[in-house]
Structure formats: C-alpha cells, structure tokens
Amino acid sequence: MNVVTNSMMSAGCQDEATFSKRARDRDLTIAVVGLGYTGLPLAHAFASAGFDVHGVDIDQAKLDRLRRSESYLPDISDEQVRAVSERLHLSVTAHPVASADVVVMCVPTPVTLDGQPDLTYLDTALASIAPMVRPGLVLMLQSTMPPGTTQRWATRLAAETGLTLGEDLFVACAPERVNPANSDGWTITNTPRVVAGVTGACTGRAAIVLRSLSIEVTPLSHATVAEMSKLLENSARLVNISFANEIADFCHKLGVPVDEVIRGAATKPFGYLPHWPGPGIGGECIPVDPLFLISESDRQAVRLRVVEAAHRQANARPVTVADRVTELLARRNVATAGSRVLVLGVAYKPNVPDLRNAPALVIISRLLAAGAVVDYCDPWAERIEVDGLVLESLDVHQLQPAAYDCVVLVTPHDVLRDQVDWHQARAVLDTVHRVPLAPHVERL
C-alpha cells in the first residue's frame, strides 16, 4: 500500500484556483503514458503549448526514433518532433509519473479473440503508476473503456494511496477523438472533447487541463457517462456503415446503382446523413468499441440487438468482397482458382500504415483459400503476413494492371489513385467508389 504522509499532503495539494493558474502559466508537468496514434499527438500538443512533458512507452524503438526527431505517425512530422524535443522527455519506464502533476493514459484497449474487452495494457499501466501517485495528481484516462472502468480504478487508487477522490486525487475520463491522417482539418486542439470525473472536482481539474490546449470542452455528469458517450459515437458509426453496406448489397441484387440512390437521399436537407459502402471496417475503434457495449450489456442481461447485428454484418463484409471478386471473374469466364488478382491498398484507411483489423487481410485470405494468386500494392505497408504466408508489396510505379484478371481497390491511398492506370485493367472491383466508371469497372 502506498501511504501518503501529512507532509506530502501539504506539499502536493492545491486548490482549483491555484491549479488553474499553474495551467495558465504552463507550470504543470504532464506525463503521457502510451505514445501511439492518440498519445503522441497529445504529448506534442502539450509540449507545443509550453508544458514540460514526459512521454512514456514500452516500445524502445519508438522512443529511439523520437530521439532522432523521426516521427512514426502520419499526423506528426519530423519537424514537429524536432520542435518540441527540449520539452518532450522520453522514458521506457513509468518513473517520470512520480514528478508529474497530470498523467494521461493513452494505452491500447483491444478485445480478445472471443470479443471480450482486453484491458491488460490499461490495468498494467495503471498498476505500475499506483505506487507513484501523490497528493494533487490529476489522472485522465483517454483510452476507450467499458463503462465503469474509470470509477473502478479511481476507487482502487484511493484505497491504495489513502487519498480522497475529489480532494487530493482527481480521476477523470476524457475519451480521445483522434482521426489518423485526417484531411478535413480536425486536430487535437480544434476537435471538441467531453470530459467527466468521478466527482465534480475531478471533472473541473481535468477540464482545466484540456482547456489549456484551447480545446472546446463539454463537461459531463460522471466518468461513466463519458465512457458511454465514446462508445455511442463509434457504435453509431458501425451501425450506419453496416446499414450502408447492406443497402449496397441489396441495390446490387436489384441492378440499381447505390451511388445514385445515396446521392438522391442526400438531397434531403434534414434527417439524413449519407454513409457510403466499403470493404469493411478496421482500426481499433469501430470494430472494437461496440464490443465493449455488447460485453457490458450481456453482464446487465440486456440485448443490444441492433449493435450486435451491425457487428455481424461488419465482420462478414470482407468475405462479401471476396465473393464479389469470384462473381466478377465468373462473369468473365475465369475461375477463381488459378486467377491472378491484384489488391490495391491493405491498410485499414487511406494514407496510414495501420494494419489493425484491416479488411484487406481477410479479403486476401479468402481469395488465397479459393486458389487465386494474389499480389498486393501498398506503399504504406511494405510487407504483410496472411495465413502464415509473407507477401511483399509491389512497387506502385511499376504496376501492370493488365497482367491481372481482376484489380481490387480496397484502400484508396492518394498515391494509388494518382499512379494506377485503371484503363489498363481487364476488370476492376472498386470497393470504395473512387474509380471512374467504365464498362470494365464494377463498384461494390
């Protein structure tokens, strides 16, 4: 047990006005635990704003790259890393937490193979910092979590340290809203955020920290509400995307262009938000977060039937794409077994190197199982492994689409859309509706 003495209490505690002044004066030390897609941009934002920042990550290779002013993310340039090098201090251990005023948790929260929340990274990271918690600490959990996780950890830390929540220990949930390789201008500092603590005072401290980055912050009533808010955001996207895919499949059966159907519906100026069909969903948000909801609903003996159905549809989508390739080949009197297929783009979204839950990997696996000879091209992913088979990306500048029975566009990286000569291809399956329509082009 980490016992806090009275002398430590008086040295570390301060009222909200004093804390707010220290935030304005950039006199707070920030520790960001986890320097991935959400953590590194946040650490950079704090350092750019003038705070002294400690970045903690167990991946030594990442830290070595940052020390060389090399970024490993599309949203942070080498120049941006170099610009904050004097304020961003890097560590492979959690020791810097002992001197921090604010700790932000940005570690992964994936799911197990059977779809259950896997909080191993979060629990391990929080357990490692528990002995270093001192009076006055503001702990913000930015990772996506099942509802109740923040309250559970806040209660545990209070019990282990002898500190009182809302008085000398402040724990809050501030769900991340990061969209890697975003092209619409949304950044860490201009994307609105929600935040909520396990007490009102916890909410207030966390909001002060976020607002120091000029972020528009909406306080919510409790950390569990903030956790649910995040899960709702991504579950709503899952439902809408799955519905769009289902409608696209139905339109295919009817022989009508789904593009035109969606554009027609989108002329309504209210009550409709267009979503476009695609090859499936990837990353660690939309495929994962709804499972946190489903897991908790099972525990509460409540069925979320719409979310469950949407998740099943999303999981089946890459298989549908592979089946459509087989269908397209059959119409050209080409058997899938022995056919040559070129898959363009394997990362889960354009212009990022992220392969987490990428639907292209399932599509390739399905085609290989059917006997197709599959090549791929993705400048963001030089090498992939599918079913134990290691494949290497073709050079985008030396592609020969005419050498393949079918070209499948899965991830529309800018360089692919710019470099590929679609007219050379014998047949194209465009899963993302980006290739100009032509007799040999079929859209999903």
Short mmCIF file of C-alpha atoms in Angstrom, two decimals:
data_model
loop_
_atom_site.label_atom_id
_atom_site.label_comp_id
_atom_site.label_asym_id
_atom_site.label_seq_id
_atom_site.Cartn_x
_atom_site.Cartn_y
_atom_site.Cartn_z
CA MET A 1 0.00 0.00 0.00
CA ASN A 2 1.25 3.48 -0.88
CA VAL A 3 0.75 5.50 2.31
CA VAL A 4 0.72 9.28 1.94
CA THR A 5 2.14 11.31 4.84
CA ASN A 6 0.79 14.64 6.08
CA SER A 7 3.92 16.44 4.84
CA MET A 8 3.42 15.01 1.36
CA MET A 9 -0.22 16.06 1.52
CA SER A 10 0.55 19.69 2.25
CA ALA A 11 3.30 19.81 -0.36
CA GLY A 12 1.28 18.29 -3.16
CA CYS A 13 -2.27 19.60 -2.69
CA GLN A 14 -3.58 22.88 -4.03
CA ASP A 15 -6.98 24.41 -4.58
CA GLU A 16 -8.57 24.66 -8.02
CA ALA A 17 -7.73 28.34 -8.44
CA THR A 18 -4.04 27.64 -7.81
CA PHE A 19 -4.13 24.65 -10.15
CA SER A 20 -5.82 26.75 -12.85
CA LYS A 21 -3.17 29.47 -12.52
CA ARG A 22 -0.41 26.90 -12.83
CA ALA A 23 -2.07 25.60 -16.00
CA ARG A 24 -2.23 29.12 -17.45
CA ASP A 25 1.41 29.68 -16.50
CA ARG A 26 2.40 26.35 -18.08
CA ASP A 27 3.77 25.34 -14.68
CA LEU A 28 2.30 21.82 -14.71
CA THR A 29 4.32 18.73 -15.56
CA ILE A 30 2.42 16.37 -17.84
CA ALA A 31 3.06 12.65 -18.27
CA VAL A 32 1.51 10.89 -21.27
CA VAL A 33 1.57 7.10 -20.96
CA GLY A 34 1.39 5.44 -24.38
CA LEU A 35 2.77 7.23 -27.45
CA GLY A 36 0.65 5.71 -30.18
CA TYR A 37 -1.91 7.27 -32.50
CA THR A 38 -3.58 9.17 -29.64
CA GLY A 39 -0.75 9.63 -27.16
CA LEU A 40 1.96 11.13 -29.35
CA PRO A 41 -0.25 13.87 -30.85
CA LEU A 42 -1.43 14.75 -27.33
CA ALA A 43 2.12 14.83 -25.93
CA HIS A 44 3.17 17.00 -28.87
CA ALA A 45 0.25 19.37 -28.28
CA PHE A 46 1.11 19.82 -24.60
CA ALA A 47 4.79 20.38 -25.38
CA SER A 48 3.93 22.83 -28.17
CA ALA A 49 1.74 24.75 -25.71
CA GLY A 50 4.74 25.21 -23.41
CA PHE A 51 4.31 22.40 -20.89
CA ASP A 52 7.08 20.14 -19.68
CA VAL A 53 6.01 16.70 -20.95
CA HIS A 54 7.19 13.19 -20.16
CA GLY A 55 6.28 10.62 -22.81
CA VAL A 56 6.22 7.02 -21.59
CA ASP A 57 6.08 4.00 -23.86
CA ILE A 58 7.27 0.40 -23.53
CA ASP A 59 8.37 0.33 -27.20
CA GLN A 60 12.04 1.33 -27.11
CA ALA A 61 12.17 1.53 -30.91
CA LYS A 62 9.53 4.28 -30.89
CA LEU A 63 11.45 6.27 -28.32
CA ASP A 64 14.68 5.88 -30.28
CA ARG A 65 13.00 7.26 -33.39
CA LEU A 66 11.60 10.22 -31.49
CA ARG A 67 15.04 10.96 -30.05
CA ARG A 68 16.29 11.12 -33.64
CA SER A 69 13.41 13.51 -34.41
CA GLU A 70 11.76 10.88 -36.57
CA SER A 71 8.00 10.52 -36.47
CA TYR A 72 6.25 7.20 -36.96
CA LEU A 73 2.77 8.71 -37.39
CA PRO A 74 1.24 10.44 -40.42
CA ASP A 75 -0.20 13.26 -38.31
CA ILE A 76 3.11 14.32 -36.73
CA SER A 77 6.02 15.38 -38.93
CA ASP A 78 9.72 15.01 -38.19
CA GLU A 79 9.90 18.79 -37.94
CA GLN A 80 7.15 18.83 -35.30
CA VAL A 81 9.00 16.23 -33.24
CA ARG A 82 12.21 18.26 -33.52
CA ALA A 83 10.42 21.46 -32.48
CA VAL A 84 9.39 20.01 -29.09
CA SER A 85 12.49 17.94 -28.39
CA GLU A 86 13.56 20.15 -25.48
CA ARG A 87 10.17 19.87 -23.76
CA LEU A 88 9.31 16.24 -24.60
CA HIS A 89 11.27 13.87 -22.36
CA LEU A 90 11.06 10.17 -23.18
CA SER A 91 11.11 7.13 -20.93
CA VAL A 92 10.53 3.40 -21.27
CA THR A 93 9.55 3.20 -17.59
CA ALA A 94 6.80 4.91 -15.59
CA HIS A 95 9.22 6.63 -13.21
CA PRO A 96 8.51 10.16 -14.55
CA VAL A 97 4.96 9.80 -13.22
CA ALA A 98 6.33 10.36 -9.72
CA SER A 99 7.05 14.02 -10.53
CA ALA A 100 4.00 14.68 -12.73
CA ASP A 101 1.05 16.89 -11.87
CA VAL A 102 -1.08 15.36 -14.61
CA VAL A 103 -0.99 11.82 -16.02
CA VAL A 104 -2.88 10.93 -19.19
CA MET A 105 -3.39 7.27 -20.07
CA CYS A 106 -3.36 6.58 -23.83
CA VAL A 107 -2.65 2.85 -23.92
CA PRO A 108 -4.42 0.38 -26.24
CA THR A 109 -7.63 -1.34 -25.13
CA PRO A 110 -8.26 -4.10 -27.71
CA VAL A 111 -10.53 -7.13 -27.47
CA THR A 112 -9.73 -10.82 -27.10
CA LEU A 113 -10.26 -13.36 -29.87
CA ASP A 114 -13.70 -14.12 -28.44
CA GLY A 115 -14.71 -10.43 -28.48
CA GLN A 116 -14.25 -9.62 -24.79
CA PRO A 117 -12.59 -6.38 -23.60
CA ASP A 118 -8.87 -6.83 -23.06
CA LEU A 119 -7.79 -4.23 -20.52
CA THR A 120 -4.40 -5.82 -19.90
CA TYR A 121 -2.41 -2.82 -21.15
CA LEU A 122 -4.51 -0.34 -19.20
CA ASP A 123 -4.57 -2.36 -15.99
CA THR A 124 -0.82 -2.98 -16.18
CA ALA A 125 -0.05 0.67 -16.82
CA LEU A 126 -2.29 1.90 -14.02
CA ALA A 127 -0.89 -0.68 -11.59
CA SER A 128 2.64 0.45 -12.45
CA ILE A 129 1.92 4.09 -11.61
CA ALA A 130 -0.12 3.40 -8.47
CA PRO A 131 2.93 3.41 -6.14
CA MET A 132 3.93 6.81 -7.55
CA VAL A 133 0.59 8.59 -7.10
CA ARG A 134 1.00 11.67 -4.95
CA PRO A 135 -1.45 14.21 -3.49
CA GLY A 136 -2.96 16.57 -6.03
CA LEU A 137 -2.44 14.28 -9.03
CA VAL A 138 -4.88 14.60 -11.94
CA LEU A 139 -5.25 11.26 -13.73
CA MET A 140 -7.11 11.28 -17.04
CA LEU A 141 -7.99 8.07 -18.84
CA GLN A 142 -8.14 8.75 -22.57
CA SER A 143 -8.24 5.11 -23.70
CA THR A 144 -11.61 3.74 -24.76
CA MET A 145 -13.05 1.58 -21.97
CA PRO A 146 -16.11 -0.40 -20.91
CA PRO A 147 -18.45 1.71 -18.78
CA GLY A 148 -17.42 1.76 -15.15
CA THR A 149 -13.67 1.33 -15.73
CA THR A 150 -12.73 4.84 -14.58
CA GLN A 151 -14.78 4.50 -11.39
CA ARG A 152 -13.25 1.09 -10.69
CA TRP A 153 -9.71 2.38 -10.98
CA ALA A 154 -10.42 5.60 -9.11
CA THR A 155 -11.79 3.61 -6.18
CA ARG A 156 -8.80 1.27 -6.23
CA LEU A 157 -6.24 4.09 -6.32
CA ALA A 158 -7.96 5.91 -3.48
CA ALA A 159 -7.90 2.75 -1.39
CA GLU A 160 -4.23 2.01 -2.15
CA THR A 161 -2.96 5.54 -1.54
CA GLY A 162 -5.21 6.70 1.29
CA LEU A 163 -6.11 9.77 -0.80
CA THR A 164 -9.63 11.15 -1.13
CA LEU A 165 -11.22 11.41 -4.57
CA GLY A 166 -12.11 14.99 -5.41
CA GLU A 167 -9.95 16.40 -2.62
CA ASP A 168 -6.36 15.28 -3.17
CA LEU A 169 -6.77 12.76 -6.01
CA PHE A 170 -8.58 13.67 -9.22
CA VAL A 171 -9.54 10.91 -11.67
CA ALA A 172 -11.47 11.54 -14.88
CA CYS A 173 -12.33 10.07 -18.26
CA ALA A 174 -11.53 12.20 -21.32
CA PRO A 175 -12.16 9.96 -24.36
CA GLU A 176 -9.83 10.51 -27.29
CA ARG A 177 -11.11 11.84 -30.58
CA VAL A 178 -8.26 11.27 -32.99
CA ASN A 179 -8.74 10.51 -36.67
CA PRO A 180 -5.37 9.44 -38.12
CA ALA A 181 -4.43 11.08 -41.43
CA ASN A 182 -7.46 13.36 -41.17
CA SER A 183 -7.77 15.57 -44.23
CA ASP A 184 -10.63 17.77 -43.04
CA GLY A 185 -8.57 19.99 -40.76
CA TRP A 186 -9.52 18.44 -37.42
CA THR A 187 -6.64 18.39 -34.95
CA ILE A 188 -6.03 17.80 -31.25
CA THR A 189 -6.68 21.45 -30.46
CA ASN A 190 -9.78 22.17 -32.57
CA THR A 191 -11.72 18.94 -32.04
CA PRO A 192 -14.29 19.37 -29.23
CA ARG A 193 -13.95 16.96 -26.33
CA VAL A 194 -16.10 15.67 -23.49
CA VAL A 195 -14.73 15.04 -20.01
CA ALA A 196 -16.09 13.80 -16.72
CA GLY A 197 -14.60 12.72 -13.43
CA VAL A 198 -15.78 10.50 -10.65
CA THR A 199 -16.60 13.68 -8.69
CA GLY A 200 -17.40 17.22 -9.76
CA ALA A 201 -14.00 18.40 -8.57
CA CYS A 202 -12.31 15.71 -10.67
CA THR A 203 -14.22 16.95 -13.71
CA GLY A 204 -13.14 20.52 -13.02
CA ARG A 205 -9.43 19.69 -12.82
CA ALA A 206 -9.48 17.58 -15.97
CA ALA A 207 -11.37 20.29 -17.89
CA ILE A 208 -8.73 22.85 -16.87
CA VAL A 209 -6.01 20.62 -18.30
CA LEU A 210 -7.77 20.13 -21.64
CA ARG A 211 -8.75 23.79 -21.97
CA SER A 212 -5.09 24.75 -21.56
CA LEU A 213 -4.73 23.41 -25.12
CA SER A 214 -7.53 25.72 -26.32
CA ILE A 215 -9.81 22.71 -26.69
CA GLU A 216 -13.59 23.24 -26.56
CA VAL A 217 -14.58 21.07 -23.61
CA THR A 218 -18.05 19.86 -22.61
CA PRO A 219 -18.16 18.56 -19.01
CA LEU A 220 -20.49 15.63 -18.40
CA SER A 221 -22.00 14.48 -15.11
CA HIS A 222 -19.89 11.39 -14.42
CA ALA A 223 -17.00 9.39 -15.85
CA THR A 224 -19.30 6.52 -16.80
CA VAL A 225 -21.35 8.93 -18.91
CA ALA A 226 -18.18 10.00 -20.74
CA GLU A 227 -17.21 6.36 -21.31
CA MET A 228 -20.65 5.63 -22.74
CA SER A 229 -20.51 8.75 -24.89
CA LYS A 230 -17.38 7.45 -26.61
CA LEU A 231 -18.88 4.01 -27.13
CA LEU A 232 -22.03 5.57 -28.60
CA GLU A 233 -20.00 7.64 -31.09
CA ASN A 234 -18.31 4.63 -32.64
CA SER A 235 -21.23 2.26 -32.30
CA ALA A 236 -23.38 4.73 -34.23
CA ARG A 237 -20.78 4.73 -37.00
CA LEU A 238 -20.73 0.94 -37.01
CA VAL A 239 -24.50 0.79 -37.38
CA ASN A 240 -24.57 3.37 -40.18
CA ILE A 241 -21.69 1.82 -42.11
CA SER A 242 -23.16 -1.67 -41.82
CA PHE A 243 -26.54 -0.36 -42.97
CA ALA A 244 -24.92 1.32 -45.99
CA ASN A 245 -23.18 -1.93 -46.89
CA GLU A 246 -26.42 -3.87 -46.56
CA ILE A 247 -28.25 -1.41 -48.80
CA ALA A 248 -25.40 -1.60 -51.34
CA ASP A 249 -25.75 -5.39 -51.49
CA PHE A 250 -29.50 -5.08 -51.99
CA CYS A 251 -29.04 -2.49 -54.74
CA HIS A 252 -26.62 -4.88 -56.45
CA LYS A 253 -29.31 -7.56 -56.46
CA LEU A 254 -31.83 -5.07 -57.85
CA GLY A 255 -29.40 -3.91 -60.51
CA VAL A 256 -29.56 -0.25 -59.47
CA PRO A 257 -26.52 1.99 -58.72
CA VAL A 258 -26.20 2.52 -54.99
CA ASP A 259 -24.21 5.72 -55.62
CA GLU A 260 -27.23 7.33 -57.22
CA VAL A 261 -29.53 6.02 -54.50
CA ILE A 262 -27.38 7.61 -51.79
CA ARG A 263 -26.96 10.90 -53.65
CA GLY A 264 -30.71 11.03 -54.11
CA ALA A 265 -31.38 10.51 -50.41
CA ALA A 266 -28.67 13.07 -49.54
CA THR A 267 -30.60 15.85 -51.29
CA LYS A 268 -32.86 15.91 -48.24
CA PRO A 269 -31.50 18.81 -46.14
CA PHE A 270 -32.50 17.33 -42.79
CA GLY A 271 -32.85 13.97 -41.06
CA TYR A 272 -30.41 12.06 -43.28
CA LEU A 273 -26.64 11.64 -43.05
CA PRO A 274 -25.13 9.87 -46.05
CA HIS A 275 -22.83 6.91 -45.46
CA TRP A 276 -21.08 5.10 -48.30
CA PRO A 277 -20.49 1.37 -48.60
CA GLY A 278 -17.00 -0.05 -48.39
CA PRO A 279 -14.90 -3.20 -47.99
CA GLY A 280 -15.22 -3.41 -44.21
CA ILE A 281 -14.04 -1.61 -41.10
CA GLY A 282 -10.61 -1.60 -39.49
CA GLY A 283 -8.53 0.03 -36.81
CA GLU A 284 -9.06 -0.21 -33.06
CA CYS A 285 -12.19 1.91 -32.75
CA ILE A 286 -15.22 0.98 -34.83
CA PRO A 287 -14.54 -2.79 -34.93
CA VAL A 288 -13.69 -2.87 -31.21
CA ASP A 289 -15.60 -0.26 -29.19
CA PRO A 290 -19.10 -1.68 -29.82
CA LEU A 291 -17.90 -4.96 -28.31
CA PHE A 292 -17.35 -3.11 -25.04
CA LEU A 293 -21.02 -2.17 -25.17
CA ILE A 294 -22.12 -5.69 -26.04
CA SER A 295 -19.99 -7.20 -23.28
CA GLU A 296 -21.43 -4.88 -20.65
CA SER A 297 -24.98 -5.36 -21.94
CA ASP A 298 -24.55 -9.12 -21.56
CA ARG A 299 -23.43 -8.56 -17.99
CA GLN A 300 -26.53 -6.44 -17.40
CA ALA A 301 -28.78 -9.02 -19.11
CA VAL A 302 -29.78 -6.51 -21.79
CA ARG A 303 -29.64 -7.28 -25.53
CA LEU A 304 -28.32 -4.61 -27.90
CA ARG A 305 -29.73 -6.35 -30.95
CA VAL A 306 -29.08 -3.53 -33.44
CA VAL A 307 -25.42 -3.21 -32.41
CA GLU A 308 -24.98 -7.00 -32.45
CA ALA A 309 -26.46 -7.27 -35.95
CA ALA A 310 -24.31 -4.40 -37.21
CA HIS A 311 -21.20 -6.04 -35.84
CA ARG A 312 -22.04 -9.35 -37.54
CA GLN A 313 -22.59 -7.54 -40.84
CA ALA A 314 -19.29 -5.68 -40.49
CA ASN A 315 -17.40 -8.89 -39.76
CA ALA A 316 -18.88 -10.54 -42.84
CA ARG A 317 -18.15 -7.63 -45.17
CA PRO A 318 -14.62 -8.62 -46.30
CA VAL A 319 -15.95 -12.09 -47.15
CA THR A 320 -18.64 -10.43 -49.25
CA VAL A 321 -15.93 -8.53 -51.14
CA ALA A 322 -14.02 -11.73 -51.89
CA ASP A 323 -17.23 -13.38 -53.06
CA ARG A 324 -17.89 -10.43 -55.37
CA VAL A 325 -14.45 -10.91 -56.90
CA THR A 326 -15.38 -14.54 -57.58
CA GLU A 327 -18.69 -13.42 -59.09
CA LEU A 328 -16.97 -10.82 -61.29
CA LEU A 329 -14.43 -13.37 -62.52
CA ALA A 330 -17.15 -15.92 -63.25
CA ARG A 331 -18.99 -13.42 -65.46
CA ARG A 332 -15.77 -13.16 -67.46
CA ASN A 333 -15.50 -16.96 -67.62
CA VAL A 334 -12.47 -17.00 -65.32
CA ALA A 335 -12.28 -19.47 -62.44
CA THR A 336 -11.10 -18.07 -59.11
CA ALA A 337 -8.67 -20.96 -58.70
CA GLY A 338 -5.62 -20.04 -60.72
CA SER A 339 -6.76 -16.49 -61.40
CA ARG A 340 -4.43 -13.55 -60.81
CA VAL A 341 -5.79 -10.84 -58.52
CA LEU A 342 -4.14 -7.54 -57.58
CA VAL A 343 -5.27 -5.94 -54.33
CA LEU A 344 -4.56 -2.22 -54.07
CA GLY A 345 -4.25 -0.91 -50.52
CA VAL A 346 -4.18 -3.11 -47.43
CA ALA A 347 -4.00 -0.58 -44.56
CA TYR A 348 -7.35 -0.06 -42.86
CA LYS A 349 -7.69 3.56 -44.07
CA PRO A 350 -6.04 5.84 -46.63
CA ASN A 351 -2.58 7.29 -46.07
CA VAL A 352 -1.76 5.47 -42.83
CA PRO A 353 0.44 2.38 -42.23
CA ASP A 354 -2.04 0.86 -39.77
CA LEU A 355 -2.98 -2.77 -40.42
CA ARG A 356 -5.02 -3.33 -37.25
CA ASN A 357 -8.20 -5.26 -38.18
CA ALA A 358 -7.66 -4.29 -41.83
CA PRO A 359 -10.39 -5.87 -44.00
CA ALA A 360 -7.92 -6.33 -46.88
CA LEU A 361 -6.16 -9.06 -44.92
CA VAL A 362 -9.38 -11.07 -44.72
CA ILE A 363 -10.12 -10.44 -48.40
CA ILE A 364 -6.68 -11.70 -49.41
CA SER A 365 -7.00 -14.72 -47.10
CA ARG A 366 -10.33 -15.64 -48.65
CA LEU A 367 -9.00 -15.32 -52.20
CA LEU A 368 -5.90 -17.36 -51.42
CA ALA A 369 -8.10 -20.08 -49.90
CA ALA A 370 -10.10 -20.15 -53.14
CA GLY A 371 -6.91 -20.79 -55.12
CA ALA A 372 -6.29 -17.32 -56.51
CA VAL A 373 -2.77 -15.98 -56.99
CA VAL A 374 -2.81 -12.69 -55.10
CA ASP A 375 -0.40 -9.77 -55.27
CA TYR A 376 -0.83 -6.50 -53.47
CA CYS A 377 0.47 -2.97 -53.60
CA ASP A 378 0.53 -0.61 -50.64
CA PRO A 379 3.35 1.93 -50.20
CA TRP A 380 2.33 2.26 -46.54
CA ALA A 381 2.71 -1.48 -45.86
CA GLU A 382 5.79 -2.99 -47.45
CA ARG A 383 5.21 -6.47 -46.02
CA ILE A 384 2.21 -8.37 -44.68
CA GLU A 385 1.56 -11.85 -43.37
CA VAL A 386 -1.64 -13.67 -44.27
CA ASP A 387 -2.30 -17.20 -43.02
CA GLY A 388 1.41 -17.71 -42.41
CA LEU A 389 2.33 -16.52 -45.91
CA VAL A 390 4.56 -13.44 -46.13
CA LEU A 391 3.78 -11.13 -49.04
CA GLU A 392 5.71 -8.07 -50.16
CA SER A 393 4.19 -5.02 -51.78
CA LEU A 394 4.72 -4.36 -55.45
CA ASP A 395 6.28 -1.07 -56.48
CA VAL A 396 3.48 1.37 -57.19
CA HIS A 397 5.46 2.88 -60.07
CA GLN A 398 5.86 -0.48 -61.81
CA LEU A 399 2.34 -1.85 -61.62
CA GLN A 400 0.97 -3.69 -64.63
CA PRO A 401 -2.80 -3.91 -64.12
CA ALA A 402 -3.26 -5.67 -67.46
CA ALA A 403 -1.39 -8.71 -66.09
CA TYR A 404 -4.26 -9.49 -63.69
CA ASP A 405 -7.70 -10.97 -64.17
CA CYS A 406 -9.09 -8.55 -61.57
CA VAL A 407 -7.80 -5.47 -59.76
CA VAL A 408 -9.45 -4.76 -56.41
CA LEU A 409 -9.22 -1.28 -54.92
CA VAL A 410 -9.58 -1.68 -51.15
CA THR A 411 -7.77 1.31 -49.62
CA PRO A 412 -7.63 4.47 -51.77
CA HIS A 413 -4.22 5.85 -50.77
CA ASP A 414 -3.56 9.08 -52.66
CA VAL A 415 -0.53 7.61 -54.41
CA LEU A 416 -2.55 4.64 -55.67
CA ARG A 417 -5.32 6.80 -57.07
CA ASP A 418 -2.76 9.03 -58.75
CA GLN A 419 -0.42 6.36 -60.15
CA VAL A 420 -2.63 3.46 -61.24
CA ASP A 421 -3.76 3.41 -64.87
CA TRP A 422 -7.25 1.97 -64.44
CA HIS A 423 -7.78 1.77 -68.21
CA GLN A 424 -5.15 -0.98 -68.46
CA ALA A 425 -7.05 -3.31 -66.16
CA ARG A 426 -9.20 -6.12 -67.56
CA ALA A 427 -11.64 -5.84 -64.67
CA VAL A 428 -11.79 -3.60 -61.60
CA LEU A 429 -13.77 -4.08 -58.40
CA ASP A 430 -13.91 -0.67 -56.76
CA THR A 431 -14.87 -1.23 -53.11
CA VAL A 432 -14.69 2.45 -52.16
CA HIS A 433 -16.36 4.15 -55.15
CA ARG A 434 -13.29 6.12 -56.26
CA VAL A 435 -12.50 4.71 -59.73
CA PRO A 436 -14.16 6.49 -62.69
CA LEU A 437 -16.98 4.38 -64.04
CA ALA A 438 -16.24 2.41 -67.18
CA PRO A 439 -17.53 -0.86 -68.72
CA HIS A 440 -14.76 -2.86 -67.00
CA VAL A 441 -15.23 -1.14 -63.59
CA GLU A 442 -17.69 -2.51 -61.07
CA ARG A 443 -18.45 -0.82 -57.76
CA LEU A 444 -19.22 -2.64 -54.56
#
